[in-house]
PDB file of C-alpha atoms in Angstrom:
ATOM      1  CA  MET A 235      46.022  -3.619 -57.170  1.00 45.00           C
ATOM      2  CA  GLY A 236      44.146  -1.904 -59.755  1.00 45.00           C
ATOM      3  CA  HIS A 237      40.664   0.185 -59.299  1.00 46.00           C
ATOM      4  CA  HIS A 238      37.580  -2.097 -60.024  1.00 46.00           C
ATOM      5  CA  GLN A 239      35.405  -0.698 -62.436  1.00 47.00           C
ATOM      6  CA  GLY A 240      32.118  -0.565 -61.000  1.00 46.00           C
ATOM      7  CA  ALA A 241      33.031  -0.891 -57.116  1.00 51.00           C
ATOM      8  CA  ARG A 242      31.113   1.336 -54.811  1.00 54.00           C
ATOM      9  CA  MET A 243      32.343   3.615 -51.945  1.00 46.00           C
ATOM     10  CA  PRO A 244      31.350   2.419 -48.665  1.00 50.00           C
ATOM     11  CA  GLU A 245      28.261   4.312 -47.281  1.00 50.00           C
ATOM     12  CA  THR A 246      30.592   5.903 -44.252  1.00 47.00           C
ATOM     13  CA  LEU A 247      32.956   6.946 -47.069  1.00 42.00           C
ATOM     14  CA  ARG A 248      30.410   8.358 -49.331  1.00 44.00           C
ATOM     15  CA  HIS A 249      28.627  10.098 -46.294  1.00 42.00           C
ATOM     16  CA  ALA A 250      31.678  11.891 -44.995  1.00 41.00           C
ATOM     17  CA  PHE A 251      32.042  13.526 -48.415  1.00 46.00           C
ATOM     18  CA  ARG A 252      28.342  14.137 -48.794  1.00 48.00           C
ATOM     19  CA  ALA A 253      28.795  16.035 -45.329  1.00 53.00           C
ATOM     20  CA  HIS A 254      31.632  18.167 -46.469  1.00 70.00           C
ATOM     21  CA  ALA A 255      29.144  19.519 -49.587  1.00 84.00           C
ATOM     22  CA  HIS A 256      27.492  22.706 -49.052  1.00 91.00           C
ATOM     23  CA  PRO A 257      23.624  22.291 -47.606  1.00 94.00           C
ATOM     24  CA  ALA A 258      22.336  24.124 -50.265  1.00 96.00           C
ATOM     25  CA  ARG A 259      22.650  20.924 -52.629  1.00 95.00           C
ATOM     26  CA  SER A 260      19.669  19.664 -50.605  1.00 95.00           C
ATOM     27  CA  ILE A 261      17.491  21.718 -52.977  1.00 96.00           C
ATOM     28  CA  PRO A 262      17.236  22.017 -57.020  1.00 97.00           C
ATOM     29  CA  CYS A 263      19.460  24.937 -58.661  1.00 97.00           C
ATOM     30  CA  PRO A 264      17.199  27.734 -59.640  1.00 96.00           C
ATOM     31  CA  HIS A 265      19.893  28.995 -62.000  1.00 94.00           C
ATOM     32  CA  GLU A 266      18.429  28.804 -65.035  1.00 92.00           C
ATOM     33  CA  PRO A 267      21.730  27.300 -67.362  1.00 94.00           C
ATOM     34  CA  CYS A 268      22.579  24.727 -64.590  1.00 95.00           C
ATOM     35  CA  GLN A 269      19.814  22.761 -63.900  1.00 88.00           C
ATOM     36  CA  ALA A 270      21.223  20.759 -61.178  1.00 96.00           C
ATOM     37  CA  ARG A 271      18.978  18.634 -59.723  1.00 96.00           C
ATOM     38  CA  ALA A 272      18.556  18.333 -55.821  1.00 96.00           C
ATOM     39  CA  HIS A 273      21.946  17.098 -54.447  1.00 95.00           C
ATOM     40  CA  GLN A 274      23.967  17.404 -57.710  1.00 95.00           C
ATOM     41  CA  SER A 275      26.585  19.830 -57.683  1.00 96.00           C
ATOM     42  CA  CYS A 276      26.325  22.918 -59.731  1.00 97.00           C
ATOM     43  CA  ARG A 277      27.822  23.013 -63.390  1.00 95.00           C
ATOM     44  CA  VAL A 278      29.116  25.714 -65.860  1.00 94.00           C
ATOM     45  CA  ALA A 279      26.603  25.611 -68.775  1.00 88.00           C
ATOM     46  CA  VAL A 280      29.008  26.391 -71.173  1.00 91.00           C
ATOM     47  CA  ASN A 281      31.757  23.659 -70.562  1.00 93.00           C
ATOM     48  CA  GLY A 282      30.417  21.599 -67.909  1.00 91.00           C
ATOM     49  CA  ARG A 283      32.972  22.465 -65.093  1.00 94.00           C
ATOM     50  CA  VAL A 284      31.602  21.400 -61.692  1.00 95.00           C
ATOM     51  CA  LEU A 285      31.647  24.406 -59.499  1.00 94.00           C
ATOM     52  CA  ALA A 286      33.017  24.063 -55.674  1.00 93.00           C
ATOM     53  CA  LYS A 287      29.954  25.826 -54.273  1.00 94.00           C
ATOM     54  CA  PRO A 288      26.696  26.135 -55.287  1.00 96.00           C
ATOM     55  CA  HIS A 289      25.124  29.237 -57.459  1.00 96.00           C
ATOM     56  CA  PRO A 290      24.310  31.978 -55.003  1.00 96.00           C
ATOM     57  CA  ALA A 291      20.696  31.923 -56.198  1.00 96.00           C
ATOM     58  CA  ARG A 292      20.653  28.178 -54.829  1.00 97.00           C
ATOM     59  CA  ILE A 293      22.277  29.121 -51.465  1.00 97.00           C
ATOM     60  CA  THR A 294      19.610  32.090 -51.383  1.00 97.00           C
ATOM     61  CA  MET A 295      16.411  29.522 -52.184  1.00 97.00           C
ATOM     62  CA  TRP A 296      18.150  27.192 -49.369  1.00 97.00           C
ATOM     63  CA  ALA A 297      18.298  30.104 -46.755  1.00 97.00           C
ATOM     64  CA  VAL A 298      14.795  31.823 -47.386  1.00 97.00           C
ATOM     65  CA  THR A 299      13.050  28.099 -47.290  1.00 95.00           C
ATOM     66  CA  THR A 300      15.069  27.109 -44.167  1.00 94.00           C
ATOM     67  CA  ALA A 301      15.717  30.290 -42.192  1.00 96.00           C
ATOM     68  CA  CYS A 302      13.903  33.175 -40.799  1.00 97.00           C
ATOM     69  CA  CYS A 303      15.941  36.538 -41.260  1.00 97.00           C
ATOM     70  CA  PRO A 304      17.890  37.929 -38.320  1.00 97.00           C
ATOM     71  CA  GLU A 305      18.504  40.743 -40.363  1.00 97.00           C
ATOM     72  CA  CYS A 306      14.891  41.891 -41.776  1.00 97.00           C
ATOM     73  CA  GLN A 307      12.691  39.883 -39.498  1.00 96.00           C
ATOM     74  CA  VAL A 308      11.025  37.850 -42.547  1.00 97.00           C
ATOM     75  CA  GLN A 309       9.530  34.278 -41.913  1.00 96.00           C
ATOM     76  CA  HIS A 310      10.334  31.221 -43.654  1.00 92.00           C
ATOM     77  CA  GLY A 311       9.608  31.339 -47.626  1.00 95.00           C
ATOM     78  CA  ILE A 312       9.653  35.285 -47.748  1.00 96.00           C
ATOM     79  CA  PRO A 313      12.600  36.588 -49.258  1.00 97.00           C
ATOM     80  CA  CYS A 314      14.936  39.160 -47.880  1.00 98.00           C
ATOM     81  CA  HIS A 315      14.435  43.059 -48.224  1.00 97.00           C
ATOM     82  CA  ASP A 316      16.488  46.231 -46.845  1.00 97.00           C
ATOM     83  CA  ASN A 317      14.069  48.798 -45.806  1.00 94.00           C
ATOM     84  CA  GLY A 318      10.741  47.231 -47.882  1.00 94.00           C
ATOM     85  CA  THR A 319      13.051  46.904 -51.667  1.00 96.00           C
ATOM     86  CA  PRO A 320      13.159  43.269 -52.259  1.00 95.00           C
ATOM     87  CA  ARG A 321      16.744  41.735 -52.272  1.00 96.00           C
ATOM     88  CA  GLN A 322      18.358  39.487 -54.988  1.00 94.00           C
ATOM     89  CA  ASP A 323      20.167  37.744 -52.612  1.00 96.00           C
ATOM     90  CA  ALA A 324      19.795  36.606 -48.393  1.00 97.00           C
ATOM     91  CA  HIS A 325      21.354  38.533 -46.077  1.00 97.00           C
ATOM     92  CA  PRO A 326      24.506  36.823 -44.559  1.00 97.00           C
ATOM     93  CA  ARG A 327      23.160  36.181 -41.652  1.00 97.00           C
ATOM     94  CA  ARG A 328      20.363  34.716 -42.290  1.00 97.00           C
ATOM     95  CA  ILE A 329      22.841  32.265 -44.554  1.00 96.00           C
ATOM     96  CA  GLN A 330      24.326  31.513 -41.475  1.00 95.00           C
ATOM     97  CA  GLU A 331      21.401  30.874 -39.262  1.00 95.00           C
ATOM     98  CA  ALA A 332      20.366  28.681 -41.972  1.00 95.00           C
ATOM     99  CA  LYS A 333      23.715  26.669 -41.592  1.00 92.00           C
ATOM    100  CA  GLU A 334      23.193  26.685 -37.590  1.00 92.00           C
ATOM    101  CA  THR A 335      19.632  25.202 -38.017  1.00 85.00           C
ATOM    102  CA  LEU A 336      21.149  22.221 -39.739  1.00 80.00           C
ATOM    103  CA  ALA A 337      23.939  21.993 -36.912  1.00 72.00           C
TER     104      ALA A 337
END
């Protein structure tokens, strides 16, 4: 029994694979060299290697658009800050909050 070319994976199996993917994959990656579209894995631009986790910028953007931050008290869509100084990433508590929002 060989692998049939063009055979489609059953939807239930495909969903199980997607369920283990990081939820940040639901948005396009803002990391310039990557350019992954929504629901695509991030890649290393120089060699095309697929990354196990999304780029940090993608996780940050996803957390900012998904959840309010319990650390710095900002609302959806507003980047995190440390005492008024903007952060390049989201607070870990905000990322966790975003994951719990989906649960």
